[in-house]
CSV table of C-alpha atoms and ligand atoms in Angstrom, one decimal:
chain,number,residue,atom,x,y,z
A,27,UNK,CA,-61.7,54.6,31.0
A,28,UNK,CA,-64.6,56.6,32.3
A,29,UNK,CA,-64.4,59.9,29.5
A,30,UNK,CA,-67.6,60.0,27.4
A,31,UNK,CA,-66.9,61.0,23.8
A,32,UNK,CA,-70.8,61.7,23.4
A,33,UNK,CA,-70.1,65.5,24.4
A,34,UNK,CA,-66.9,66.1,23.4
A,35,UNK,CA,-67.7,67.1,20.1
A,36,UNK,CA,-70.0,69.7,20.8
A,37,UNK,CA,-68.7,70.5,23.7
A,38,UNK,CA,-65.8,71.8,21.6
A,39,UNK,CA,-68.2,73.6,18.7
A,40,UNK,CA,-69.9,75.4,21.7
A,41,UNK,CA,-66.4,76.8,23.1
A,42,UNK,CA,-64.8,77.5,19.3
A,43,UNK,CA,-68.0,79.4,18.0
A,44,UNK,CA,-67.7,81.8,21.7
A,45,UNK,CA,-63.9,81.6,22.4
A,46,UNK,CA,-61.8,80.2,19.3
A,47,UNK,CA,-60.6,82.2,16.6
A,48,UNK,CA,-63.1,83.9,14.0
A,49,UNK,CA,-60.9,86.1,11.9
A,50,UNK,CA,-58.2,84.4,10.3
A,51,UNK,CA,-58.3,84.9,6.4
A,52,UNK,CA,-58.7,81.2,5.8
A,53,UNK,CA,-61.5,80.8,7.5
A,54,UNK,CA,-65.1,81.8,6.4
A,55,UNK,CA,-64.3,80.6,3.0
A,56,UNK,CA,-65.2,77.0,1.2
A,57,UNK,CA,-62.3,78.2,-1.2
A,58,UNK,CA,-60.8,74.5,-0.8
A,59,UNK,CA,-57.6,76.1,-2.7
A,60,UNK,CA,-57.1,79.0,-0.3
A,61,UNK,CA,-58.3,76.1,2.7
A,62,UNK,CA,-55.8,73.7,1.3
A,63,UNK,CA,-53.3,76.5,0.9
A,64,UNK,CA,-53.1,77.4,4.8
A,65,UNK,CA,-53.7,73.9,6.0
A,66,UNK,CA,-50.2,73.5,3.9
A,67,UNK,CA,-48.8,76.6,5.1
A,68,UNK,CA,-49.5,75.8,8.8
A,69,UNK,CA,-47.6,72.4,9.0
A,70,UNK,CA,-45.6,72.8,11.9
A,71,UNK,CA,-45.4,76.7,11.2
A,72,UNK,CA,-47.2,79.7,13.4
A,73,UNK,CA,-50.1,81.4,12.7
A,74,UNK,CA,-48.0,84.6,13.0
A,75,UNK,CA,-45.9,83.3,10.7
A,76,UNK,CA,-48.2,82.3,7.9
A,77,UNK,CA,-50.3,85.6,7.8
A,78,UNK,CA,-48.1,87.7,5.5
A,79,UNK,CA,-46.3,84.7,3.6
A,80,UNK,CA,-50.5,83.7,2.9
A,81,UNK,CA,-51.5,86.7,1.5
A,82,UNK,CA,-48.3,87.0,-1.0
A,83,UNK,CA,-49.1,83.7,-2.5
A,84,UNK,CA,-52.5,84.3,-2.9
A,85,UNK,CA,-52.1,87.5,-4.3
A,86,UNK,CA,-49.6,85.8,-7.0
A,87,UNK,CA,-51.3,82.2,-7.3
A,88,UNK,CA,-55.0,83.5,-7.2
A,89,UNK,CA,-56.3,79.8,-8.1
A,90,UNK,CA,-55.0,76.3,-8.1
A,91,UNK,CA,-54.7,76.9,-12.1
A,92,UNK,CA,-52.7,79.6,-11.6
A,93,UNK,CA,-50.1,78.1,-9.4
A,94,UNK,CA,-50.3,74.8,-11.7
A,95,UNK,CA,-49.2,76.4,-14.9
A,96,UNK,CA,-46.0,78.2,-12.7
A,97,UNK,CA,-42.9,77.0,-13.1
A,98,UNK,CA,-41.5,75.7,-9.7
A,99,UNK,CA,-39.1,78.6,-9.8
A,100,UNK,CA,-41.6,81.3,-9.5
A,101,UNK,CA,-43.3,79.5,-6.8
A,102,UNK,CA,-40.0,79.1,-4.4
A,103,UNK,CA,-39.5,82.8,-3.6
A,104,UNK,CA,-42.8,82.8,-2.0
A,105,UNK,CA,-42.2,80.2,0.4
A,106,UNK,CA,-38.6,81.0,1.1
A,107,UNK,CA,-38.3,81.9,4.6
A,108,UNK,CA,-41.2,79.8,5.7
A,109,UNK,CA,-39.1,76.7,5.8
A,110,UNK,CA,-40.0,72.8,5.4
A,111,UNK,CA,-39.2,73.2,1.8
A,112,UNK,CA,-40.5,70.0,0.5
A,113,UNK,CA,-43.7,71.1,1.7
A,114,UNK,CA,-44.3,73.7,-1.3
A,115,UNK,CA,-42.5,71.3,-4.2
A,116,UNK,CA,-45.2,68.8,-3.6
A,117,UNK,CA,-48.1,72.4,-3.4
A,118,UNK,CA,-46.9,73.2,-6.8
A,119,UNK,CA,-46.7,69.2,-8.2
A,120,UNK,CA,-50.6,69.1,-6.5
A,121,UNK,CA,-51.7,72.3,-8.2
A,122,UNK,CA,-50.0,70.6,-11.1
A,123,UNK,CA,-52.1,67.8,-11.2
A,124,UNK,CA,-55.1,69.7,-10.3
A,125,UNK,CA,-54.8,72.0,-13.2
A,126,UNK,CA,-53.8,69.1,-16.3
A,127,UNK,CA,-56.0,66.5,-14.7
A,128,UNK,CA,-59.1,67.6,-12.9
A,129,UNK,CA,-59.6,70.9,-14.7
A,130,UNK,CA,-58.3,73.6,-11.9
A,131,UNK,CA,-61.2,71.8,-9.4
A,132,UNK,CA,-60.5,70.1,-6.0
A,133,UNK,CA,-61.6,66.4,-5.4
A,134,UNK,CA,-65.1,66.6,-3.5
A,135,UNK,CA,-64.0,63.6,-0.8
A,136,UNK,CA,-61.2,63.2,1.5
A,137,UNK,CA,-60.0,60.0,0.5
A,138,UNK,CA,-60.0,61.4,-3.1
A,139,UNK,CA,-58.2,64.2,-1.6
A,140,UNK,CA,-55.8,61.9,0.2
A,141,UNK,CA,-54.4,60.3,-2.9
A,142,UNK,CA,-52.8,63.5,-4.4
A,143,UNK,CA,-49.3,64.6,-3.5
A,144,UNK,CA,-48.4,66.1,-0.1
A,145,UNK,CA,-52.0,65.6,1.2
A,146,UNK,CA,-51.8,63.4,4.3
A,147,UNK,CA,-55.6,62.0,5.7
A,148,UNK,CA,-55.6,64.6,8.2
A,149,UNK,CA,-54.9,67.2,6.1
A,150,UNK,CA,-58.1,66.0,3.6
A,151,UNK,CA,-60.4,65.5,6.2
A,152,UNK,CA,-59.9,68.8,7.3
A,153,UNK,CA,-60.1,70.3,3.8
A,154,UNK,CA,-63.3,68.1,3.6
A,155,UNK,CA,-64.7,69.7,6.7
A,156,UNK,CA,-64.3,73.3,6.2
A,157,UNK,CA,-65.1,73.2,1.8
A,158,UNK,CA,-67.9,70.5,2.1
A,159,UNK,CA,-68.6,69.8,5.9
A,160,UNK,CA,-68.0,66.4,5.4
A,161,UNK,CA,-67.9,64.6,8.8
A,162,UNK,CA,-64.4,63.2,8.7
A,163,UNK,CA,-62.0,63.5,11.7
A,164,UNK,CA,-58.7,65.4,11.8
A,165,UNK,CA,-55.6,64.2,13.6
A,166,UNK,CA,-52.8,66.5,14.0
A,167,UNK,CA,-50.6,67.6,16.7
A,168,UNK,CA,-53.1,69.6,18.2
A,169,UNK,CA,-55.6,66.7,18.2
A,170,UNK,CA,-53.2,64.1,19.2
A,171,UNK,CA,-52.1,65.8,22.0
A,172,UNK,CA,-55.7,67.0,23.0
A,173,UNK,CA,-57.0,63.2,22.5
A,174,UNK,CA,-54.1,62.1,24.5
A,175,UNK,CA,-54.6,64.2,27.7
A,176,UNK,CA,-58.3,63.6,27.2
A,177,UNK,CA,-59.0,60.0,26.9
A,178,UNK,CA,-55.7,59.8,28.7
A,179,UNK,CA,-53.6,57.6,25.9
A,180,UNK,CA,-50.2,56.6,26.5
A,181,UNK,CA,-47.5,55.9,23.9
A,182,UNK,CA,-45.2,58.0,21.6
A,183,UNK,CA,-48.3,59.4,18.9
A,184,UNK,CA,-45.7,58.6,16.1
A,185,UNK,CA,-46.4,54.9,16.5
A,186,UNK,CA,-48.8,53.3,14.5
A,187,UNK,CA,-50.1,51.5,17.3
A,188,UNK,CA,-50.5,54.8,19.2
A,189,UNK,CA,-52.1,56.5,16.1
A,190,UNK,CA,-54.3,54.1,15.4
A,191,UNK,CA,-56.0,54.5,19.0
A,192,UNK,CA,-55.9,58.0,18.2
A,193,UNK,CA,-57.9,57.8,15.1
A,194,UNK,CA,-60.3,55.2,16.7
A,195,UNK,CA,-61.1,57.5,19.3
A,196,UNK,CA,-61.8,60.6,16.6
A,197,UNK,CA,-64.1,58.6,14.6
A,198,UNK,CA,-65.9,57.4,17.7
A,199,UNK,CA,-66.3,61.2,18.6
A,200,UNK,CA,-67.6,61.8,15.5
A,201,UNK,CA,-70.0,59.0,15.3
A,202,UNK,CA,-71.5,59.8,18.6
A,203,UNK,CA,-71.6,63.6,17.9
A,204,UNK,CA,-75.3,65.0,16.6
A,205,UNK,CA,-75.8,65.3,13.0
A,206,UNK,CA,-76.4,68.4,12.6
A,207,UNK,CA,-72.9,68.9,14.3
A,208,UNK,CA,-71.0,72.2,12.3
A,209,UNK,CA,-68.3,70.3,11.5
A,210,UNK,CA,-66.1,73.8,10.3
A,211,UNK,CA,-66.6,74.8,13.9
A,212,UNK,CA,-65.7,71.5,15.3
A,213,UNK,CA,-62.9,71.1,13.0
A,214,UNK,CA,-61.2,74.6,13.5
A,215,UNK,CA,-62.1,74.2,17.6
A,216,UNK,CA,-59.7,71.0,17.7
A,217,UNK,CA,-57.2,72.7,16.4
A,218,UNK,CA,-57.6,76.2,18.7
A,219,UNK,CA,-58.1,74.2,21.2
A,220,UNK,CA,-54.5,72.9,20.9
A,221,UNK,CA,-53.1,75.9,20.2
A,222,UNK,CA,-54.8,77.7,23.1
A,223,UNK,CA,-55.4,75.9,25.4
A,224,UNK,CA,-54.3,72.5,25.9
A,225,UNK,CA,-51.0,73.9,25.1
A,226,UNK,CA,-48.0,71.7,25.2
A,227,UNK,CA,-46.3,73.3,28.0
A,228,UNK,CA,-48.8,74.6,30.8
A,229,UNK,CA,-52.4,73.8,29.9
A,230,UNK,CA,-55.0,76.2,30.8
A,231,UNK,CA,-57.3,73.6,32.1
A,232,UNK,CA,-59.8,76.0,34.0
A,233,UNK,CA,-60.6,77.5,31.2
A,234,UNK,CA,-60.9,74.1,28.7
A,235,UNK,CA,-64.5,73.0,27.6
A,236,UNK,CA,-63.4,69.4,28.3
A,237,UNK,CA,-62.1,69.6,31.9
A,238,UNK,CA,-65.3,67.5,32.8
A,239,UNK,CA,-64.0,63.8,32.1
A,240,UNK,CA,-60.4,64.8,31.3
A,241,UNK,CA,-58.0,62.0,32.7
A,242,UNK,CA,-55.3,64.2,32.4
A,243,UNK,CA,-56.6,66.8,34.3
A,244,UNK,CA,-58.1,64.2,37.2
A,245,UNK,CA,-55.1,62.7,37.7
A,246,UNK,CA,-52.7,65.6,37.2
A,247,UNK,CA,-51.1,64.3,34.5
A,248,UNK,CA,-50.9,67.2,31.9
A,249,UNK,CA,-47.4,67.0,31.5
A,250,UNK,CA,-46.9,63.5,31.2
A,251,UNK,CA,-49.1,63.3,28.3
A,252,UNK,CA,-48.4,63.1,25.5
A,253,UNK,CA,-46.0,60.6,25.8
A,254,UNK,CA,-42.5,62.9,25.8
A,255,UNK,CA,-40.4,61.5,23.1
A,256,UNK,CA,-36.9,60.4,24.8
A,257,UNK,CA,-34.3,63.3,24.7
A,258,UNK,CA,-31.2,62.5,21.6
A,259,UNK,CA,-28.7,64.7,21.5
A,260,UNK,CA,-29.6,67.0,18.1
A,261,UNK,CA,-26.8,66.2,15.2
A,262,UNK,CA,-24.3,68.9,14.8
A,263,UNK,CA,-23.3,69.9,10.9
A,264,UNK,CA,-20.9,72.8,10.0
A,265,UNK,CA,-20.3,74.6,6.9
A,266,UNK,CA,-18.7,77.6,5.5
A,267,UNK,CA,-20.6,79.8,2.8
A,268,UNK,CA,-19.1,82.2,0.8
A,269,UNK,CA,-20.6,85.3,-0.2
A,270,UNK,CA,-18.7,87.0,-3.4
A,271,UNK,CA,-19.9,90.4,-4.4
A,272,UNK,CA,-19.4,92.2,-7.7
A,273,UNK,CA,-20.6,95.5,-7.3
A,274,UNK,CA,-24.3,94.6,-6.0
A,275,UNK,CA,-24.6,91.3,-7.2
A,276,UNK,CA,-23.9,88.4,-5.1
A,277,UNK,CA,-23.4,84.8,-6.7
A,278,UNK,CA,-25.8,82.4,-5.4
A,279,UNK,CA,-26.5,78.5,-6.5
A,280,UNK,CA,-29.5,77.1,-6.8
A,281,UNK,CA,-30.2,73.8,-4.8
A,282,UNK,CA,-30.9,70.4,-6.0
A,283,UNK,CA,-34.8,69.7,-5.4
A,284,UNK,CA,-34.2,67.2,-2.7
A,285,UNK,CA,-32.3,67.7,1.0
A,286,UNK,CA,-32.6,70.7,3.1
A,287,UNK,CA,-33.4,73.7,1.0
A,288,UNK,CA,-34.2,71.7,-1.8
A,289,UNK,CA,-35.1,74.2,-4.9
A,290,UNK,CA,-33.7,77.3,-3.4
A,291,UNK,CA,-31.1,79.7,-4.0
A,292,UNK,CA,-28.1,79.6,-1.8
A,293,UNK,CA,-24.7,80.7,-1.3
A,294,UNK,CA,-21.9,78.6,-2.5
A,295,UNK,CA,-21.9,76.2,0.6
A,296,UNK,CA,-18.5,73.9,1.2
A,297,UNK,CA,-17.8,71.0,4.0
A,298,UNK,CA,-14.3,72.8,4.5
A,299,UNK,CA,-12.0,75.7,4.7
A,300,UNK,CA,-9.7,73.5,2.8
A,301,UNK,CA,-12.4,73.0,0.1
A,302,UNK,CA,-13.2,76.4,0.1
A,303,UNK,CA,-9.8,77.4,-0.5
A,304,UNK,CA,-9.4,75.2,-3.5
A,305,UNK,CA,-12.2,77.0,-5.2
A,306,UNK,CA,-10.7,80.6,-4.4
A,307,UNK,CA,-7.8,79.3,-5.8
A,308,UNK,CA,-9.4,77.9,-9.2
A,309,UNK,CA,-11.0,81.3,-9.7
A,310,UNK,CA,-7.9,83.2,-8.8
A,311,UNK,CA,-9.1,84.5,-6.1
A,312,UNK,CA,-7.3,85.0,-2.5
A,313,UNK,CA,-8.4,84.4,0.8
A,314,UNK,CA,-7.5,85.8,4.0
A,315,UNK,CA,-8.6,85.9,7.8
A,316,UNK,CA,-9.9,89.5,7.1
A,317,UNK,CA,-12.8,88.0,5.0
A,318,UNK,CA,-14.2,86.0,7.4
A,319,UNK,CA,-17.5,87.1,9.1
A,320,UNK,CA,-19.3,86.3,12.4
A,321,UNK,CA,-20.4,82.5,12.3
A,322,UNK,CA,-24.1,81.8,13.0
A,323,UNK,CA,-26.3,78.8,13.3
A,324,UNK,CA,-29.2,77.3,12.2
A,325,UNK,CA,-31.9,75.5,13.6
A,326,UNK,CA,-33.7,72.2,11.1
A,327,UNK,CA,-35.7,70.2,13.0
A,328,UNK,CA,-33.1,67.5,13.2
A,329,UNK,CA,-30.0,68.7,13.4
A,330,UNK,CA,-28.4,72.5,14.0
A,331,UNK,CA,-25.9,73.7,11.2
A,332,UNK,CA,-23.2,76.1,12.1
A,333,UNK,CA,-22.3,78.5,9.3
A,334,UNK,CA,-18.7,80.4,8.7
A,335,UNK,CA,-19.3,83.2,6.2
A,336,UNK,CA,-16.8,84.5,4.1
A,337,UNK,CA,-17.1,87.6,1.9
A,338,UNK,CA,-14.9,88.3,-1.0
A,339,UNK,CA,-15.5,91.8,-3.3
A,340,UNK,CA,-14.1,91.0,-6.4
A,341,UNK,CA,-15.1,91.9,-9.9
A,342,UNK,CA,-13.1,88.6,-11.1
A,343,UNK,CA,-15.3,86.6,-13.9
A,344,UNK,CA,-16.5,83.4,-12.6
A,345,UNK,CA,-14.5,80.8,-13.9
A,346,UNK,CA,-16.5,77.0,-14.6
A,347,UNK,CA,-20.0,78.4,-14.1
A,348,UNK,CA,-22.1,75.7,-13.7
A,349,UNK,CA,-26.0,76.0,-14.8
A,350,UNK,CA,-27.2,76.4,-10.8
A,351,UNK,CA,-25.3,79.8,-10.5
A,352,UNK,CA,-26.4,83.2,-11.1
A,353,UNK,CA,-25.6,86.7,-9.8
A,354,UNK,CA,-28.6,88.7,-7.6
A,355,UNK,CA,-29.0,92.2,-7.2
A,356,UNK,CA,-28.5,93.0,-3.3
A,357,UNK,CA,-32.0,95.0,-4.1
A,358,UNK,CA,-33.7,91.8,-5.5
A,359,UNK,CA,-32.6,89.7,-2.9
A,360,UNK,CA,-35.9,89.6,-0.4
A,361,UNK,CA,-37.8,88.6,-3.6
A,362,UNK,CA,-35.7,85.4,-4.4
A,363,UNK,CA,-36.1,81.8,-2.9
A,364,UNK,CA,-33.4,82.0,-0.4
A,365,UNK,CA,-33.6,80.8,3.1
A,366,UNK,CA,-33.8,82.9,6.0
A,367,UNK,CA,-30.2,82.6,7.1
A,368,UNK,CA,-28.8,83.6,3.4
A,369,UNK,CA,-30.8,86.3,3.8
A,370,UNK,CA,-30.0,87.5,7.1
A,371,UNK,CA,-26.7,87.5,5.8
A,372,UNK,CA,-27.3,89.2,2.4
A,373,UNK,CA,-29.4,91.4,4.0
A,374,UNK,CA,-26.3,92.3,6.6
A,375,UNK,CA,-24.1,92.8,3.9
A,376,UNK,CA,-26.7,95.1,1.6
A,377,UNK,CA,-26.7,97.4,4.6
A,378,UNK,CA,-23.1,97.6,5.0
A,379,UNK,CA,-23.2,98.3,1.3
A,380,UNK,CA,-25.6,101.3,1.6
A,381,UNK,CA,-23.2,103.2,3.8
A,382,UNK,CA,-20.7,103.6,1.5
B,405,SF4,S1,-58.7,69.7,30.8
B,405,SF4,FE1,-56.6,70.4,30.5
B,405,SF4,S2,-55.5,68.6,29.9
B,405,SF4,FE2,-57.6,68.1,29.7
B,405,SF4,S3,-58.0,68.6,27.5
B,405,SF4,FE3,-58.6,70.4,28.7
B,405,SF4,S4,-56.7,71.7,28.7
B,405,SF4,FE4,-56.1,69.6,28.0
């Protein structure tokens, strides 16, 4: 391999401090909370789609304390929608800890950081590097995907043997890098870098600050790195949901804290029509073709679920409530933990609602 990983570094500091992005609202701050908060937020989510959900949090959680003395219910309806639910259970249990057993203040190394809940290494690191500029390498999918094309590394990046040459290679980048390196520049330029220009798709080599010693780019082999996982058919799930309205109140379930939408509210889901049925029939309630709605379907990372709505108006009292359900108000719906599908659907049926 001919790359040098003396410039690289810089090289990428140079093009982030002229041509990366400046004004996002996590940046310029050594906040680790609100820097830990985004970093969390950003997992395998937009920018786009962080802004607003960033802002609402922080305007409700203004410190780690804060968020650490909520109870996990308050927290959930300001991550609904944002998916990856798991994601903000272990946020609150790490604000938790953070608030009971280091007195509301972030660990000061990224290995201390790496031992508390939902904090991975490269998450720490880069928490390190933009609160405390401590020189400790990232390795996301922007990186790993950058690194890849770069120092031209073959191998699915979810392997350990593949990772491991991936974090080899970002500690020898470091090490080689000046001392005086900024490493919040260098740190936020991996990851714009990723995002906008060694984009998975079609990367823009011409205008990368690395095109000098790329192997991807000398031997026109952009696309076939990273490794492409093999294609498997995505799992199929189906369910039917059934939304049942008294007056403006819809009866929702809360779910349990683990599997997909783990803590949120939900409509009463069932595997079956058949199962369905059986509840209608406990509650007294009578179900016909004319309540069934348009089906839609989800998208999880690993499998699609397709969902048959059914919506019953009935002021019958809910027989056998169980502790998870509860009645919303159609008007409080966009401020409670459900999912985005729910509250499409909710949100579909409020309207109707509002032109009678
Ligand atoms: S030259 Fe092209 S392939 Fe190589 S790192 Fe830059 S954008 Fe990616």
């Amino acid at each position: 391999m001919k790359n040098s990983v003396a410039s690289v570094a810089q090289s990428i500091v140079d093009w982030q401090l002229s041509h990366g992005r400046q004004h996002l609202p996590w940046q310029h701050t050594k906040d680790p909370y609100r820097i830990w908060l985004s970093e969390i937020m950003l997992q395998q989510t937009q920018v786009a789609t962080v802004l607003g959900y960033y802002e609402r949090f922080l305007a409700r959680f203004p410190t780690v304390s804060d968020l650490g003395m909520a109870e996990q219910d308050e927290v959930m309806p300001y991550w609904a929608g944002l998916g990856y639910y798991a994601r903000a259970r272990n946020l609150h249990k790490c604000a938790q800890i953070l608030h009971q057993d280091y007195g509301g203040q972030f660990p000061r190394s990224s290995a201390e950081l790496a031992t508390l809940p939902g904090i991975g290494p490269s998450t720490a690191a880069a928490i390190a590097a933009f609160a405390y500029g401590e020189r400790a390498p990232i390795m996301d999918g922007n990186v790993k995907r950058v690194f890849c094309r770069y120092f031209g590394v073959y191998g699915l990046t979810h392997l350990r043997a593949t990772e491991k040459k991936l974090w080899e290679l970002a500690h020898q980048v470091l090490k080689a890098a000046p001392a005086t390196l900024n490493m919040s520049a260098y740190t936020q330029g991996q990851m714009d870098l990723g995002a906008q220009v060694c984009t998975r798709g079609q990367p823009n080599c011409s205008a990368c600050p690395l095109q000098t010693g790329c192997y991807a780019l000398e031997h026109g082999v952009q696309t076939e790195l990273p490794t492409p996982k093999p294609r498997t058919k995505q799992a199929e799930r189906h369910c039917e949901m059934l939304i049942w309205q008294q007056d403006q109140q819809v009866l929702v379930e809360q779910r349990p804290d683990s599997g997909i939408w783990g803590g949120l509210l939900t409509l009463p889901q069932f595997e079956s029509k058949a199962e369905l049925q059986r509840f209608m029939q406990n509650q007294g309630l009578h179900l016909t073709e004319a309540n069934k709605m348009a089906g839609m379907t989800h998208v999880f990372s690993h499998f699609k679920l397709h969902i048959q709505p059914w919506w019953v108006q009935s002021p019958a009292q809910l027989k056998e409530p169980t502790v998870s359900q509860q009645w919303v108000h159609l008007d409080q719906i966009d401020q409670s933990a459900l999912p985005a599908p729910v509250l499409k659907l909710l949100e579909g049926i409020k309207n109707q609602a509002s032109l009678f």
